CSV table of C-alpha atoms in Angstrom, one decimal:
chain,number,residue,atom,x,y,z
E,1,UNK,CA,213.4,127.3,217.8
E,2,UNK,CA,209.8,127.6,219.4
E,3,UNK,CA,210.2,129.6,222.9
E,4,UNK,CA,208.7,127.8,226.1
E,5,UNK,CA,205.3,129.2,227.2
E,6,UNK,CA,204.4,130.0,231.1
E,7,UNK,CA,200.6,129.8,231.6
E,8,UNK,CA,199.4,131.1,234.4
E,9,UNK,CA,196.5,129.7,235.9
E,10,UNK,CA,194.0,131.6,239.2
E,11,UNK,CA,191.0,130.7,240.6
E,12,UNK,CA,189.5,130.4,243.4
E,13,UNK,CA,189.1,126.8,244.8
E,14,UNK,CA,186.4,124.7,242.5
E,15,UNK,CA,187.0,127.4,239.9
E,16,UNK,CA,188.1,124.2,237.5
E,17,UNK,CA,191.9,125.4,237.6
E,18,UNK,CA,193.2,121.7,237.2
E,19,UNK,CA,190.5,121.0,234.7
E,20,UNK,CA,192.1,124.0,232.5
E,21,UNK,CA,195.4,123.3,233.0
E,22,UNK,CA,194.6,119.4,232.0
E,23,UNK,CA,193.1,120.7,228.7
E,24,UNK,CA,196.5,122.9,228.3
E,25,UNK,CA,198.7,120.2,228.9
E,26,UNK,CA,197.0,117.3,227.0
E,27,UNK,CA,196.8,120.1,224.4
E,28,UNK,CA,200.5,121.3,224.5
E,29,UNK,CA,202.9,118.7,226.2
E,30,UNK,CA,203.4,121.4,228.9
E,31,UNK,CA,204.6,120.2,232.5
E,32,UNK,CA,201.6,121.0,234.8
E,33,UNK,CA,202.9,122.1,238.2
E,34,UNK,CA,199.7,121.3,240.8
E,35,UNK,CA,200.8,121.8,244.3
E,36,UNK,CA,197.5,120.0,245.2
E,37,UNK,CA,198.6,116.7,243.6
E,38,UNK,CA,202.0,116.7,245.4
E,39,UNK,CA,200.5,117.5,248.5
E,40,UNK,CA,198.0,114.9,248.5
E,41,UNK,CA,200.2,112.5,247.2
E,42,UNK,CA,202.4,112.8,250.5
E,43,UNK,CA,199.7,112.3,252.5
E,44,UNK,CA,199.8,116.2,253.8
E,45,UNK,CA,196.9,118.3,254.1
E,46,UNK,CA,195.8,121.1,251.4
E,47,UNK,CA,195.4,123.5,253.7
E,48,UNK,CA,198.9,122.6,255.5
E,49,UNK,CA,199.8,126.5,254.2
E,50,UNK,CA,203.1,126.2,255.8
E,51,UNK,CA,203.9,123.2,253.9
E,52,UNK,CA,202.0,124.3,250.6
E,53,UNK,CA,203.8,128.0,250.4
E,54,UNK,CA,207.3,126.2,250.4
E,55,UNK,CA,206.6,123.8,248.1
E,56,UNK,CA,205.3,126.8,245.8
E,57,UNK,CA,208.0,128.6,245.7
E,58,UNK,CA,209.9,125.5,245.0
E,59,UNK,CA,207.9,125.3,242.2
E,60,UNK,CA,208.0,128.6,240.9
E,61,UNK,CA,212.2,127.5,240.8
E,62,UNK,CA,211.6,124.6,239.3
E,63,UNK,CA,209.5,126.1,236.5
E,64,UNK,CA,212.3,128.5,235.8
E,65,UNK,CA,214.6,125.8,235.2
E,66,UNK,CA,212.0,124.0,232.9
E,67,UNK,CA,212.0,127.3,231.0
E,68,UNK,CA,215.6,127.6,231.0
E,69,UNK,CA,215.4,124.5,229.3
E,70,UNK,CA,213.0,125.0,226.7
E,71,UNK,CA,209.8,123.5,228.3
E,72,UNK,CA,207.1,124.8,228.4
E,73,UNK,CA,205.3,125.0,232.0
E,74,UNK,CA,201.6,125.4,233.5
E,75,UNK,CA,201.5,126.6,237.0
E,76,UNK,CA,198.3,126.0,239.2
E,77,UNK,CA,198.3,127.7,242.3
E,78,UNK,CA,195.5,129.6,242.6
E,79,UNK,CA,197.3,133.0,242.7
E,80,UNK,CA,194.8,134.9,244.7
E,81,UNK,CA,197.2,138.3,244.4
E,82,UNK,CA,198.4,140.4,241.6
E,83,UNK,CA,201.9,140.2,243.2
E,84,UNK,CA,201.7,136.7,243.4
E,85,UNK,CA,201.2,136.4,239.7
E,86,UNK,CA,203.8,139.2,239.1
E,87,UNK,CA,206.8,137.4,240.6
E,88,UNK,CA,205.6,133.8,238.5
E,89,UNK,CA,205.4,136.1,235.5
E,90,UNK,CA,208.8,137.7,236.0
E,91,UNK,CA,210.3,133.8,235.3
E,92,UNK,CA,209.0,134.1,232.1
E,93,UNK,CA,210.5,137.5,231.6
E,94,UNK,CA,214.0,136.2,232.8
E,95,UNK,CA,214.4,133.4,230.3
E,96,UNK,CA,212.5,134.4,227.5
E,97,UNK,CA,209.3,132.7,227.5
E,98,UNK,CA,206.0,133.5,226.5
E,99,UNK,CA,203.4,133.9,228.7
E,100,UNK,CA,199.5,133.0,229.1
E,101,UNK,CA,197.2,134.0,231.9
E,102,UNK,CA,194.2,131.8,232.6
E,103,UNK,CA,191.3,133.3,235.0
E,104,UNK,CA,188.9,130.7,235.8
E,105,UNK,CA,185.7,131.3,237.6
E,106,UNK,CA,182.3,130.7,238.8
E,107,UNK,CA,179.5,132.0,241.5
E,108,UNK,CA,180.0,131.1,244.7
E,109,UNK,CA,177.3,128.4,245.3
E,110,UNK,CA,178.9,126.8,242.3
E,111,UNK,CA,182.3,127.3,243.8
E,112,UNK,CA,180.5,125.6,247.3
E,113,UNK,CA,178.9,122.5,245.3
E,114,UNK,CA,182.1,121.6,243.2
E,115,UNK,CA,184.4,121.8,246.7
E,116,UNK,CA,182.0,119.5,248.4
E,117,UNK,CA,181.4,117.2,245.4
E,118,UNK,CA,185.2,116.7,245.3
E,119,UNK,CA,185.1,115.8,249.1
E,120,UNK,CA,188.2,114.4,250.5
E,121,UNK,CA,189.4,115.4,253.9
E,122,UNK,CA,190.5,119.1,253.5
E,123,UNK,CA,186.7,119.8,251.8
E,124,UNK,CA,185.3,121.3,255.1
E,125,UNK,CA,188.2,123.4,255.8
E,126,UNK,CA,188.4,124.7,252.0
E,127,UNK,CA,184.8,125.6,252.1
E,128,UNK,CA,184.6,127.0,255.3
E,129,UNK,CA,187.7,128.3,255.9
E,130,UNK,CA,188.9,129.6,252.7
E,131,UNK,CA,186.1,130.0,250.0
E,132,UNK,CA,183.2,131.3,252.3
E,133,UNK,CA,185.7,133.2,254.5
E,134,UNK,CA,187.8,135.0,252.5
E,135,UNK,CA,186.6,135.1,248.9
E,136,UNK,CA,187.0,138.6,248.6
E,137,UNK,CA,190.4,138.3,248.9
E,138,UNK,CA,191.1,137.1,245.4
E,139,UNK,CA,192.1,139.6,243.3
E,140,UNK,CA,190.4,139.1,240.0
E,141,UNK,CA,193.3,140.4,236.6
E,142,UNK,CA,192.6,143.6,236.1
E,143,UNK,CA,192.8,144.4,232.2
E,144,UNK,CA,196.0,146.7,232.8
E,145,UNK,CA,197.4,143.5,234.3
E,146,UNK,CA,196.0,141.2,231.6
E,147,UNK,CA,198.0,143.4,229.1
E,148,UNK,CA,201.3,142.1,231.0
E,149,UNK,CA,201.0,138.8,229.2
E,150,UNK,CA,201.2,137.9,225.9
E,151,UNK,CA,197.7,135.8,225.8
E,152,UNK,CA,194.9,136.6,228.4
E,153,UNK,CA,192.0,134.1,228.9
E,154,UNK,CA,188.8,134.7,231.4
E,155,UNK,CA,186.2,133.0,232.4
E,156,UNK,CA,184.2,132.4,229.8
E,157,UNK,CA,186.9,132.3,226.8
E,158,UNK,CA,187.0,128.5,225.4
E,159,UNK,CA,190.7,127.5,225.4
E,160,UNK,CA,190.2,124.6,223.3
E,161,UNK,CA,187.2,123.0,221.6
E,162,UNK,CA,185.6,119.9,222.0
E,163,UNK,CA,187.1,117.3,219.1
């Protein structure tokens, strides 16, 4: 029996998290957990962090059961910390999975252009209250955390190619 794999996917926002964990999933059959689809789906703001942190760490349960069951799981948060990462990573440790960590990135302008190219109604307060303001807060895998995981991809590593 194949064991279930966690990937981890951080990034900053317009970093193309969702677009890497689309390629994984449509690659894999893995269960992509997006807290930005669920949120927007009921109609409740992005940057509604109250709201957003609980229903990550519902998700971060949820993606322990899926393990459990022999799923394999992709979780998008963002994951700005180390810790942060740590405690999704320590799922994988508990039931056995293996484990993938994606770092996706880009300069800032880019970063800027893609958030306002996406638009919507949290756009503003993403780019002005969270990418411009606190960027520096995200703290990029360093390689002694990179070697944590079983696979590490970065920025510029191609996950899959182009059929």
């Amino acid at each position: 029996m194949t064991r279930p794999k966690l990937s981890v996917i951080c990034g900053l926002p317009g970093a193309g998290k969702t677009t890497r964990a689309i390629k994984i999933a449509t690659a894999t059959g893995a269960v992509r957990l997006c807290p930005d689809e669920w949120l927007v789906a009921m109609g409740i703001s992005l940057v509604d962090y109250t709201i957003r942190f609980r229903l990550q760490d519902h998700m971060v349960h949820h993606a322990e059961t899926l393990l459990r069951a022999g799923v394999s799981v992709i979780v998008e948060f963002g994951s700005w910390s180390r810790a942060e990462r740590e405690t999704i990573r320590q799922i994988a440790v508990r039931t056995d999975a293996t484990t993938e960590l994606h770092f996706v990135d880009a300069p800032l302008p880019e970063l800027a252009r893609r958030v306002q190219e996406r638009g919507g109604p949290d756009a503003k307060s993403l780019l002005e209250d969270v990418l411009l303001k606190f960027p520096e807060k995200f703290e990029q895998p360093s390689a002694d955390e990179t070697r944590l995981y079983d696979v590490y991809f970065g920025p510029n590593d191609c996950v899959f190619e182009k059929s």
